[in-house]
Coordinates of C-alpha atoms and ligand atoms in Angstrom, one line a residue:
M1 CA 0.3 0.0 0.3
N2 CA 1.2 3.1 -0.7
Q3 CA 0.6 5.6 1.6
T4 CA 3.6 7.7 2.3
D5 CA 4.3 9.9 -0.9
N6 CA 0.5 11.7 -1.6
T7 CA 0.0 13.2 0.8
D8 CA 1.4 17.4 2.6
D9 CA 2.1 18.8 5.4
D10 CA -0.9 20.5 4.9
S11 CA -2.9 16.6 4.5
T12 CA -3.7 18.7 0.9
P13 CA -3.2 15.7 -1.1
R14 CA -0.5 14.9 -4.0
D15 CA -0.7 12.6 -5.7
F16 CA 1.6 12.2 -10.1
I17 CA -1.9 13.2 -11.2
R18 CA -2.4 16.7 -9.3
D19 CA 0.3 17.2 -10.4
I20 CA -0.4 16.8 -13.8
V21 CA -4.0 19.2 -13.7
H22 CA -1.5 21.2 -11.4
E23 CA 1.3 22.3 -14.8
D24 CA -1.5 21.6 -17.0
L25 CA -3.6 24.8 -15.1
N26 CA -0.9 26.4 -15.1
A27 CA 1.2 25.9 -18.7
G28 CA -2.3 28.1 -19.2
R29 CA -2.6 24.3 -21.3
T30 CA -6.5 24.7 -20.0
A31 CA -8.2 26.7 -18.2
S32 CA -10.1 25.0 -15.9
V33 CA -10.1 21.7 -15.0
V34 CA -13.2 19.7 -16.5
T35 CA -13.0 15.3 -14.8
R36 CA -15.6 13.0 -15.4
F37 CA -16.6 9.8 -13.3
P38 CA -18.6 6.7 -15.8
P39 CA -20.0 4.4 -14.2
E40 CA -21.2 1.3 -16.3
P41 CA -25.0 1.3 -14.8
N42 CA -24.6 -2.7 -14.5
G43 CA -24.6 -3.5 -11.0
Y44 CA -24.0 -1.1 -7.5
L45 CA -20.2 0.1 -7.1
H46 CA -18.4 0.0 -4.6
I47 CA -14.9 1.1 -2.8
G48 CA -13.4 0.9 -6.1
H49 CA -15.5 3.6 -7.7
A50 CA -15.3 5.4 -4.0
K51 CA -12.1 5.8 -4.3
S52 CA -11.7 6.7 -7.9
I53 CA -14.6 9.2 -7.6
C54 CA -14.0 11.0 -4.9
L55 CA -10.6 11.9 -7.4
N56 CA -11.9 13.0 -9.5
F57 CA -14.7 15.3 -7.3
G58 CA -11.8 16.1 -5.7
I59 CA -9.7 17.3 -7.5
A60 CA -12.3 19.0 -9.5
D61 CA -13.4 20.5 -6.9
E62 CA -10.2 20.6 -4.9
F63 CA -9.3 23.4 -8.0
G64 CA -12.3 24.7 -8.9
G65 CA -13.3 23.0 -11.8
K66 CA -16.6 20.7 -12.4
C67 CA -16.8 17.0 -12.1
H68 CA -20.0 15.3 -14.6
L69 CA -21.4 11.2 -13.6
R70 CA -21.4 10.7 -17.3
F71 CA -23.5 6.9 -16.9
D72 CA -21.7 5.0 -20.1
D73 CA -24.7 2.8 -21.2
T74 CA -23.3 1.5 -24.3
N75 CA -24.9 -2.2 -23.3
P76 CA -28.3 -2.2 -23.0
T77 CA -28.2 -6.0 -22.4
K78 CA -26.5 -5.7 -18.8
E79 CA -27.6 -1.5 -17.6
E80 CA -30.6 -1.4 -15.2
Q81 CA -33.2 1.7 -14.3
E82 CA -32.4 0.5 -11.1
Y83 CA -29.0 1.0 -11.4
I84 CA -28.7 4.6 -12.3
D85 CA -31.1 5.7 -9.9
A86 CA -28.8 4.3 -7.5
I87 CA -26.2 4.8 -8.2
Q88 CA -26.6 8.9 -7.9
E89 CA -27.8 8.3 -4.2
D90 CA -24.8 7.2 -3.8
V91 CA -22.5 9.4 -5.2
R92 CA -24.5 12.4 -3.4
W93 CA -24.1 10.3 -0.3
L94 CA -20.8 10.4 -0.7
G95 CA -20.7 14.3 -0.3
F96 CA -20.1 15.1 -3.7
D97 CA -22.9 17.0 -6.7
W98 CA -22.5 16.6 -10.3
G99 CA -24.9 20.1 -10.3
E100 CA -26.5 20.0 -13.9
N101 CA -24.0 18.0 -15.8
L102 CA -25.6 14.5 -15.2
H103 CA -25.3 13.4 -18.4
Y104 CA -25.4 9.5 -20.7
T105 CA -23.3 7.9 -23.2
S106 CA -26.5 7.6 -25.3
D107 CA -27.2 11.0 -25.4
Y108 CA -24.7 10.7 -27.8
F109 CA -25.5 8.6 -29.6
E110 CA -25.9 10.5 -33.0
Q111 CA -23.8 11.9 -32.3
L112 CA -21.4 9.0 -32.1
Y113 CA -22.7 7.5 -34.9
S114 CA -22.7 10.1 -37.5
W115 CA -18.7 10.0 -36.4
A116 CA -18.4 6.9 -37.2
E117 CA -20.0 7.3 -40.8
H118 CA -17.4 10.0 -41.1
L119 CA -14.3 7.7 -40.2
I120 CA -15.6 5.4 -43.0
N121 CA -15.7 8.1 -45.4
Q122 CA -12.1 9.5 -44.3
S123 CA -12.1 5.3 -45.6
M124 CA -11.3 4.6 -41.6
A125 CA -12.7 2.1 -40.8
Y126 CA -14.2 -1.0 -42.7
V127 CA -18.1 -3.4 -42.0
D128 CA -16.9 -6.7 -41.5
D129 CA -18.6 -9.9 -41.3
L130 CA -15.7 -12.1 -40.0
S131 CA -17.9 -13.8 -36.3
A132 CA -16.9 -12.7 -33.4
D133 CA -14.4 -16.3 -33.3
E134 CA -12.9 -15.7 -36.7
I135 CA -12.2 -11.8 -35.5
R136 CA -10.3 -13.6 -32.6
E137 CA -8.6 -15.1 -35.4
H138 CA -7.2 -13.1 -37.3
R139 CA -5.8 -11.5 -34.4
G140 CA -2.9 -12.4 -33.9
T141 CA -1.2 -12.2 -30.7
L142 CA 1.5 -10.4 -29.0
T143 CA 4.2 -12.3 -30.4
E144 CA 3.2 -12.4 -34.3
P145 CA 1.0 -9.8 -36.6
G146 CA -2.4 -10.0 -36.8
K147 CA -3.8 -11.0 -40.7
N148 CA -6.2 -9.0 -42.2
S149 CA -9.7 -9.6 -43.6
P150 CA -11.1 -10.3 -45.9
Y151 CA -13.7 -7.2 -45.6
R152 CA -11.1 -5.2 -45.1
D153 CA -10.4 -3.1 -48.6
R154 CA -14.4 -3.2 -49.3
T155 CA -14.9 0.7 -51.0
P156 CA -16.3 3.6 -48.7
E157 CA -19.7 4.0 -50.3
E158 CA -20.2 -0.3 -49.3
N159 CA -19.6 0.5 -46.1
L160 CA -21.5 3.9 -46.1
A161 CA -24.9 1.4 -46.7
L162 CA -23.4 -2.2 -44.8
F163 CA -23.0 0.2 -41.9
Q164 CA -26.3 2.6 -43.0
Q165 CA -28.8 -1.2 -43.2
M166 CA -26.9 -2.4 -40.6
R167 CA -28.6 0.7 -38.1
A168 CA -32.3 0.2 -39.9
G169 CA -32.1 -2.7 -38.6
E170 CA -31.4 -5.9 -41.5
F171 CA -29.4 -8.1 -39.9
E172 CA -28.7 -10.1 -37.3
N173 CA -27.3 -9.8 -33.7
G174 CA -23.2 -10.8 -34.4
A175 CA -23.5 -10.7 -38.7
K176 CA -21.1 -8.0 -38.2
V177 CA -19.2 -5.7 -36.4
L178 CA -17.6 -2.0 -37.8
R179 CA -13.8 -1.2 -36.9
A180 CA -11.6 1.5 -36.9
K181 CA -9.3 0.7 -40.0
I182 CA -6.0 0.9 -37.9
D183 CA -3.2 -1.6 -38.0
M184 CA -3.3 -5.5 -38.2
A185 CA 0.2 -5.6 -37.5
S186 CA 0.4 -3.6 -34.7
G187 CA 1.9 -4.3 -32.2
N188 CA -0.8 -2.7 -30.1
I189 CA -3.4 -6.0 -30.2
N190 CA -6.0 -2.5 -29.6
L191 CA -4.6 -0.9 -32.5
R192 CA -5.5 -4.2 -34.6
D193 CA -9.0 -3.3 -35.9
P194 CA -10.2 -2.6 -33.0
V195 CA -14.3 -3.7 -33.2
I196 CA -16.4 -0.1 -32.2
Y197 CA -20.2 -0.3 -33.3
R198 CA -21.6 -3.8 -32.9
I199 CA -25.3 -4.6 -33.9
L200 CA -27.3 -5.8 -30.9
H201 CA -31.6 -6.1 -31.4
A202 CA -31.9 -5.8 -27.4
E203 CA -33.7 -2.5 -25.6
H204 CA -32.0 0.3 -24.2
P205 CA -33.2 1.7 -21.1
R206 CA -33.4 4.6 -21.9
T207 CA -32.8 4.8 -25.8
G208 CA -35.4 1.9 -26.0
N209 CA -35.5 0.4 -29.4
E210 CA -34.4 3.5 -31.5
W211 CA -31.0 1.9 -31.9
C212 CA -30.3 -1.9 -32.6
V213 CA -26.1 -0.9 -33.4
Y214 CA -24.5 0.4 -30.0
P215 CA -21.4 2.3 -30.3
N216 CA -19.2 0.4 -27.7
Y217 CA -17.1 1.7 -24.4
D218 CA -13.5 2.2 -27.1
F219 CA -15.5 4.2 -29.7
A220 CA -18.0 5.4 -26.8
H221 CA -16.2 7.2 -23.4
G222 CA -13.3 8.9 -25.0
Q223 CA -15.7 10.8 -27.8
S224 CA -18.3 10.9 -24.9
D225 CA -15.4 13.0 -23.0
A226 CA -14.8 15.6 -26.2
L227 CA -18.5 16.8 -26.5
E228 CA -18.5 17.0 -22.3
H229 CA -15.1 18.8 -22.3
I230 CA -13.3 16.6 -19.9
T231 CA -9.7 18.1 -19.6
H232 CA -8.7 15.5 -18.0
S233 CA -9.7 11.6 -18.5
I234 CA -8.9 9.4 -15.4
C235 CA -10.0 5.7 -15.6
T236 CA -7.4 3.0 -13.6
L237 CA -4.5 0.5 -15.4
E238 CA -6.4 -2.1 -17.9
F239 CA -7.0 1.0 -20.0
E240 CA -4.0 2.3 -20.8
D241 CA -3.5 -0.1 -23.5
H242 CA -6.4 1.2 -25.1
R243 CA -5.0 5.1 -25.0
P244 CA -3.0 4.5 -28.3
L245 CA -6.6 4.3 -29.7
Y246 CA -7.8 6.5 -27.7
D247 CA -5.8 9.7 -28.6
W248 CA -5.6 8.1 -32.9
L249 CA -9.9 8.1 -32.4
I250 CA -9.4 12.0 -30.4
E251 CA -7.1 12.5 -33.6
N252 CA -9.1 11.3 -36.5
L253 CA -13.1 12.9 -35.8
P254 CA -13.7 16.1 -35.5
V255 CA -13.8 16.5 -32.0
P256 CA -14.6 19.4 -29.7
S257 CA -12.5 19.0 -27.1
E258 CA -9.1 16.7 -27.1
P259 CA -9.2 15.3 -23.8
H260 CA -6.4 13.4 -22.8
Q261 CA -6.2 10.0 -20.6
Y262 CA -5.0 9.6 -17.3
E263 CA -4.2 5.9 -15.2
F264 CA -4.1 4.9 -11.6
A265 CA -4.1 1.4 -10.5
R266 CA -7.4 0.5 -8.8
L267 CA -8.6 -0.2 -5.5
N268 CA -7.7 -4.0 -3.7
L269 CA -8.7 -5.1 -0.8
T270 CA -8.1 -8.0 1.5
Y271 CA -10.8 -10.0 2.3
T272 CA -12.7 -8.1 -0.3
V273 CA -13.8 -9.4 -3.7
L274 CA -14.5 -6.0 -5.5
S275 CA -16.0 -6.5 -8.7
K276 CA -20.0 -6.6 -10.0
R277 CA -19.8 -9.4 -11.9
R278 CA -18.7 -11.0 -8.7
L279 CA -20.7 -9.0 -6.3
M280 CA -23.9 -9.9 -8.6
Q281 CA -22.8 -13.5 -8.1
L282 CA -23.3 -13.3 -4.5
V283 CA -26.5 -11.2 -4.1
N284 CA -28.2 -13.7 -7.1
D285 CA -26.8 -17.0 -5.6
G286 CA -28.6 -16.0 -2.0
H287 CA -24.9 -15.5 -0.4
V288 CA -26.3 -11.9 0.9
A289 CA -29.0 -10.4 1.0
G290 CA -28.7 -7.9 -1.8
W291 CA -26.0 -5.3 -2.8
D292 CA -27.1 -3.2 0.2
D293 CA -26.2 -6.7 3.0
P294 CA -23.9 -4.8 5.2
R295 CA -21.3 -6.5 4.7
M296 CA -20.8 -6.2 0.2
P297 CA -18.1 -3.8 0.3
T298 CA -20.5 -2.2 -2.2
I299 CA -21.0 2.2 -1.1
S300 CA -25.3 1.2 0.3
G301 CA -23.4 -1.9 2.1
Y302 CA -22.0 0.3 3.7
R303 CA -23.4 3.5 4.6
R304 CA -26.6 0.2 6.0
R305 CA -23.9 -0.5 7.9
G306 CA -23.7 2.7 9.4
Y307 CA -19.7 3.9 8.1
P308 CA -19.5 7.9 7.5
P309 CA -19.5 9.0 4.1
A310 CA -16.4 10.9 5.8
A311 CA -14.2 8.0 6.9
I312 CA -14.6 6.4 3.5
R313 CA -13.2 9.7 1.7
D314 CA -10.6 10.2 3.8
F315 CA -10.2 5.9 3.6
A316 CA -9.7 7.3 -0.3
S317 CA -7.8 10.3 1.3
R318 CA -4.9 7.9 2.8
I319 CA -4.6 4.9 1.1
G320 CA -3.3 8.1 -2.3
V321 CA -3.3 7.3 -6.6
S322 CA -0.4 5.6 -7.7
K323 CA 0.4 4.0 -11.2
S324 CA 1.4 0.4 -9.2
N325 CA -1.3 -2.3 -8.0
A326 CA -1.3 -2.9 -4.8
T327 CA -3.7 -4.8 -2.2
V328 CA -5.1 -2.5 0.2
E329 CA -5.4 -4.3 4.1
V330 CA -9.5 -3.7 5.2
Q331 CA -8.3 -3.6 8.1
S332 CA -6.7 0.2 7.6
L333 CA -11.0 1.4 5.9
E334 CA -12.2 -0.5 9.7
A335 CA -9.5 2.2 11.2
C336 CA -10.7 5.4 8.8
V337 CA -14.3 4.8 10.9
R338 CA -13.1 3.6 13.9
E339 CA -11.2 7.2 13.3
D340 CA -14.3 9.7 12.6
L341 CA -16.9 7.4 15.0
N342 CA -14.3 7.6 17.8
K343 CA -14.7 12.0 17.4
N344 CA -18.9 12.0 16.2
A345 CA -20.6 9.4 17.8
E346 CA -22.7 10.2 20.2
R347 CA -22.3 7.1 23.5
R348 CA -24.9 5.1 24.8
M349 CA -25.5 1.9 26.6
A350 CA -26.9 -1.9 25.4
V351 CA -26.2 -5.1 26.7
L352 CA -25.6 -7.3 23.9
K353 CA -26.0 -11.1 26.2
P354 CA -27.6 -10.0 29.1
L355 CA -27.2 -11.5 32.6
K356 CA -30.0 -10.7 35.0
V357 CA -29.0 -8.6 38.3
V358 CA -31.2 -7.9 41.6
I359 CA -30.1 -5.3 43.8
E360 CA -31.6 -6.6 46.5
N361 CA -31.2 -3.7 49.2
Y362 CA -32.5 -1.4 46.5
P363 CA -35.9 0.0 47.1
E364 CA -38.1 -1.7 44.6
N365 CA -40.7 0.2 42.4
Q366 CA -37.7 3.0 43.1
V367 CA -36.3 4.8 39.6
E368 CA -33.8 7.1 39.3
E369 CA -32.2 8.6 36.9
F370 CA -28.2 9.7 35.7
D371 CA -26.5 12.5 33.4
A372 CA -24.8 10.9 30.9
K373 CA -22.6 12.2 28.7
N374 CA -23.5 11.2 25.2
N375 CA -20.0 12.1 23.7
P376 CA -16.5 12.1 25.6
N377 CA -14.9 13.4 22.4
D378 CA -17.3 16.6 21.8
E379 CA -17.5 19.3 24.8
N380 CA -20.6 20.2 23.3
S381 CA -22.9 17.2 22.7
G382 CA -24.2 17.4 26.5
T383 CA -25.4 14.9 28.2
R384 CA -28.5 12.4 29.1
K385 CA -30.9 10.6 31.4
I386 CA -30.9 7.2 31.9
S387 CA -32.8 4.8 34.2
F388 CA -31.6 2.9 37.9
S389 CA -33.6 0.6 39.1
R390 CA -33.5 -2.5 41.3
E391 CA -33.4 -5.5 38.1
L392 CA -30.6 -4.9 35.4
Y393 CA -29.0 -6.6 33.1
I394 CA -25.5 -6.7 32.1
E395 CA -23.2 -8.6 29.7
Q396 CA -23.2 -12.6 31.3
D397 CA -19.6 -11.6 29.7
D398 CA -19.0 -9.8 32.5
F399 CA -18.7 -12.5 35.5
M400 CA -17.4 -15.1 36.7
E401 CA -18.0 -16.7 39.6
D402 CA -14.5 -17.5 40.2
A403 CA -12.3 -15.4 39.1
P404 CA -8.7 -14.9 38.3
K405 CA -7.8 -12.3 40.1
K406 CA -6.6 -10.4 36.8
F407 CA -10.1 -10.0 36.0
F408 CA -11.7 -6.7 36.6
R409 CA -15.0 -7.4 35.8
L410 CA -18.1 -8.6 38.3
S411 CA -17.2 -11.9 40.3
L412 CA -18.8 -13.1 43.7
G413 CA -17.8 -11.4 46.8
R414 CA -16.4 -8.4 44.6
E415 CA -17.8 -5.1 44.1
V416 CA -16.7 -3.0 40.3
R417 CA -18.8 0.1 39.0
F418 CA -21.6 0.6 37.4
R419 CA -21.6 3.1 35.1
Y420 CA -22.4 6.9 36.2
A421 CA -24.3 5.4 39.0
Y422 CA -22.6 3.2 42.1
F423 CA -20.5 0.1 43.7
I424 CA -21.5 -2.6 42.6
T425 CA -21.3 -5.9 44.9
C426 CA -21.8 -9.1 44.2
T427 CA -23.1 -11.0 47.0
D428 CA -25.3 -14.5 45.0
V429 CA -25.3 -16.7 42.1
I430 CA -28.7 -18.2 40.7
K431 CA -28.2 -21.9 38.5
D432 CA -30.5 -23.2 36.5
D433 CA -31.4 -26.9 36.7
A434 CA -27.9 -27.5 34.2
G435 CA -25.8 -25.0 36.2
E436 CA -25.5 -21.7 34.6
V437 CA -25.9 -19.0 35.9
V438 CA -29.1 -17.0 35.3
E439 CA -28.8 -14.7 38.1
L440 CA -26.7 -12.1 40.0
R441 CA -28.0 -11.2 43.9
C442 CA -26.0 -8.6 45.0
T443 CA -25.1 -5.1 46.2
Y444 CA -25.5 -1.4 46.1
D445 CA -23.5 1.2 48.4
P446 CA -25.9 4.0 48.3
E447 CA -22.4 6.2 49.5
T448 CA -21.0 6.0 45.7
K449 CA -24.1 7.8 44.1
G450 CA -22.9 8.7 40.6
G451 CA -20.0 5.8 40.4
N452 CA -17.2 7.9 43.4
A453 CA -17.2 6.3 46.9
P454 CA -16.5 9.6 49.6
D455 CA -14.6 7.1 51.4
G456 CA -11.3 7.2 48.6
R457 CA -11.7 2.9 48.2
K458 CA -11.5 2.7 44.5
V459 CA -12.4 -0.8 43.0
K460 CA -10.9 -2.3 39.4
G461 CA -13.9 -2.3 37.0
T462 CA -16.6 -0.7 35.5
I463 CA -19.5 -2.4 33.8
H464 CA -22.5 -0.8 31.3
W465 CA -25.5 -2.1 32.2
A466 CA -29.5 -1.5 31.6
S467 CA -32.4 -1.6 33.7
A468 CA -35.3 -4.6 33.6
A469 CA -37.6 -2.2 33.5
H470 CA -36.4 1.2 31.1
A471 CA -34.7 -0.9 27.9
V472 CA -35.8 -1.4 25.0
D473 CA -35.9 -5.8 23.2
A474 CA -34.1 -5.5 20.2
E475 CA -32.3 -8.0 17.6
I476 CA -28.5 -6.9 16.6
R477 CA -26.9 -8.6 14.1
Q478 CA -22.9 -8.7 13.9
Y479 CA -21.3 -9.2 11.4
D480 CA -17.0 -11.0 9.7
Y481 CA -15.8 -10.5 6.7
L482 CA -17.5 -12.3 3.8
F483 CA -14.8 -14.2 2.7
S484 CA -11.5 -16.5 5.4
E485 CA -10.0 -15.8 2.3
E486 CA -7.5 -12.7 2.6
V487 CA -6.6 -13.7 -1.6
P488 CA -11.5 -14.4 -2.0
G489 CA -10.0 -17.6 -5.5
A490 CA -6.3 -17.6 -4.4
N491 CA -5.9 -21.4 -3.1
S492 CA -9.8 -22.0 -5.6
D493 CA -8.2 -21.5 -9.1
G494 CA -10.3 -18.3 -8.9
D495 CA -13.4 -19.6 -7.1
F496 CA -13.9 -16.8 -4.8
L497 CA -17.4 -18.9 -3.7
A498 CA -14.8 -21.9 -1.8
D499 CA -13.4 -18.5 0.5
I500 CA -16.8 -17.6 2.0
N501 CA -17.3 -17.5 5.1
A502 CA -19.7 -19.3 6.9
N503 CA -20.1 -17.5 9.7
S504 CA -20.1 -14.0 8.9
L505 CA -23.5 -13.1 9.8
T506 CA -24.1 -13.7 13.7
V507 CA -27.8 -12.6 15.1
L508 CA -28.5 -11.9 18.8
S509 CA -31.9 -11.1 19.6
E510 CA -32.3 -10.9 23.5
C511 CA -30.4 -7.3 23.4
K512 CA -31.5 -4.7 25.8
L513 CA -31.0 -1.9 25.3
E514 CA -31.3 2.5 26.6
P515 CA -34.8 3.2 25.5
A516 CA -33.6 6.3 23.8
L517 CA -32.5 4.2 21.1
R518 CA -35.7 3.3 19.8
E519 CA -35.4 7.1 17.8
L520 CA -32.0 6.3 16.6
P521 CA -32.9 8.1 12.7
L522 CA -31.6 5.6 10.1
G523 CA -27.8 7.0 9.4
E524 CA -26.5 7.5 12.4
T525 CA -24.3 5.3 14.6
V526 CA -23.9 5.2 17.9
Q527 CA -20.9 3.0 20.1
F528 CA -22.3 1.3 22.9
E529 CA -20.1 2.2 25.6
R530 CA -17.0 -1.0 25.8
I531 CA -18.8 -3.0 23.0
G532 CA -18.4 -0.8 19.0
Y533 CA -20.9 1.7 17.1
F534 CA -24.1 -0.4 16.1
C535 CA -26.6 1.6 13.0
A536 CA -30.8 1.1 13.6
D537 CA -31.1 -1.7 10.0
K538 CA -34.0 0.3 7.4
E539 CA -35.9 -3.4 8.4
S540 CA -35.8 -2.1 12.3
S541 CA -39.7 -1.1 12.9
S542 CA -42.0 -0.5 15.9
D543 CA -42.2 -4.3 17.1
K544 CA -39.4 -4.7 16.3
L545 CA -35.6 -3.2 16.3
V546 CA -33.1 -4.4 14.2
F547 CA -29.8 -2.9 14.5
N548 CA -25.6 -4.0 12.6
Q549 CA -22.6 -3.5 13.5
T550 CA -20.6 -1.1 12.3
I551 CA -17.5 -3.1 13.8
G552 CA -15.4 -3.3 17.2
L553 CA -14.3 -0.8 19.6
R554 CA -10.8 -2.2 18.4
D555 CA -9.3 -3.7 16.3
T556 CA -9.8 -8.2 17.4
W557 CA -7.9 -9.5 13.7
A558 CA -5.1 -8.1 14.4
K559 CA -5.5 -10.5 17.2
K560 CA -7.6 -12.9 16.7
K561 CA -4.4 -13.4 13.0
S562 CA -1.4 -14.5 15.1
Ligands
ATP1 P1 -16.3 -3.2 -12.5 O1 -15.0 -4.0 -13.0 O2 -16.1 -3.9 -10.7 O3 -17.2 -4.2 -12.8 P2 -15.9 -1.8 -14.1 O4 -14.4 -0.4 -14.3 O5 -16.2 -2.3 -15.2 O6 -16.1 -2.7 -13.1 P3 -17.7 1.3 -14.0 O7 -18.9 0.8 -13.9 O8 -16.6 0.4 -15.5 O9 -17.5 -0.7 -13.7 O10 -16.9 1.8 -13.7 C1 -16.8 3.8 -13.4 C2 -15.1 3.8 -12.7 O11 -14.7 3.4 -11.8 C3 -14.6 3.8 -14.4 O12 -13.5 4.7 -14.4 C4 -12.7 2.7 -13.6 O13 -12.4 3.3 -14.2 C5 -13.3 3.4 -11.7 N1 -12.9 1.6 -11.1 C6 -13.8 0.6 -11.3 N2 -13.4 -0.5 -10.0 C7 -12.4 -0.2 -9.9 C8 -11.4 -0.3 -8.2 N3 -11.1 -0.9 -8.0 N4 -10.2 1.2 -7.8 C9 -10.6 2.4 -9.3 N5 -11.0 2.4 -8.8 C10 -12.7 2.0 -10.2
MG2 MG1 -16.5 -1.6 -16.6

């Protein structure tokens, strides 16, 4: 991972792309910067896209330019309105705004088509009757040149007529393609007469049945950039070998501007797959509950999980932008989430695995209210009241009948502080027939109200609790990584499904929450003291509260691994 060379002392991001933009502006090669984020609406956005979004929108913000959102919708069989809507929601949630610059490649179909005709007229494109397989066979290899298609020398008139017939729907899918006429012996395979139009009788989400020929990525992308006056067209490294084709098309077409393409390394994360195709498979095969399942590395999954958008932006800025592919540890994303939430999340008390406690010397029916700090890291966050009464719950893990010396929580005969309330001593343990502890009998010291003893005696431990009469019941869903291997599929020939973690979801159904949590708005994440960060799930209702664990308080993974 490349964390060192990307930030300045003043924490303005610096990387090779920003350097280029800076120089272009300084040298007057462009008056202002225009970037774009160009998703294909064939799935939901994932954290890799977030890297690209933060880069493109971030540069526009930093240099006083603009960033367009452009749907690269040239593949009607795979694209859907649902994805178009979800992508817009996700980009907005991440904190970015394209203003008036919402575009679709499909808006340019007519222009692109006429540019294809322009190439034909210049003898720079031809209609080919070879099948996809034959085209592949003719293409040659990295070490051998390709062979010309027998249809390569058709006249412009013949090509034009055929291309118009293609558009008119006179041929089946795959019967013909339009190819740029460049060089079948080029060292760059992308220049060996690449296909630029194919026949596809399919309904498009936006243009319906108006078209049955569609430009492919290479023909559509650069020309759309030019139409939108994009100055810096930033994409991932796998397009580096396409750049000569990008430039060839810009050079040979009467486009209104001359954009340039720059490539950066895509994001890979450990314990994660980042490809819409694979994510779609997880959804379609039912390995997760949907694109926004909180275990998914999608923007919508992180949103549902309670990750703050600022933490994702922070992550993108910390990993930086470089030219070499590397894999980032998923724990570094989690560290950004923890850091943000530790600073910003309000604190609450909740008991996940409850054990009943009865304070025998506390009056029945008495209720006291204590002031609890909402956020010790934020002086302005105020306090709230929490109710204390005779019957309480604590975590099962916070009690050990026969505890070793170093166990600073509750055990028989020992005293601990109940957070914000009193010193409590356990005097008796009640067990069921199977010998399981089901209830603790305790006493409290009324002199220790607020959590301090006037005689100065100390207790080693402080534990959290919930008042039985006041707590609300909730289901809590805890998540582990969706995959049990650092690189899913690495040991099974790329079969990432073989490495699915069977225990990625744990449901706790008897949790006891502070009553205020009933009103926690969707989208707000709080800290449950001593446990971790949590948010209400969209499936939560007044009949049944459902919470997601966003992340634990500390990185326990390092320990688990060793
Ligand atoms: P996937 O392989 O997941 O389907 P894609 O590249 O096909 O991704 P697009 O919708 O075409 O998805 O991508 C939109 C933009 O996001 C492109 O500019 C692409 O380069 C960028 N992008 C996609 N995946 C990543 C990634 N893992 N890291 C950084 N940028 C990415
Ligand atoms: Mg793609």
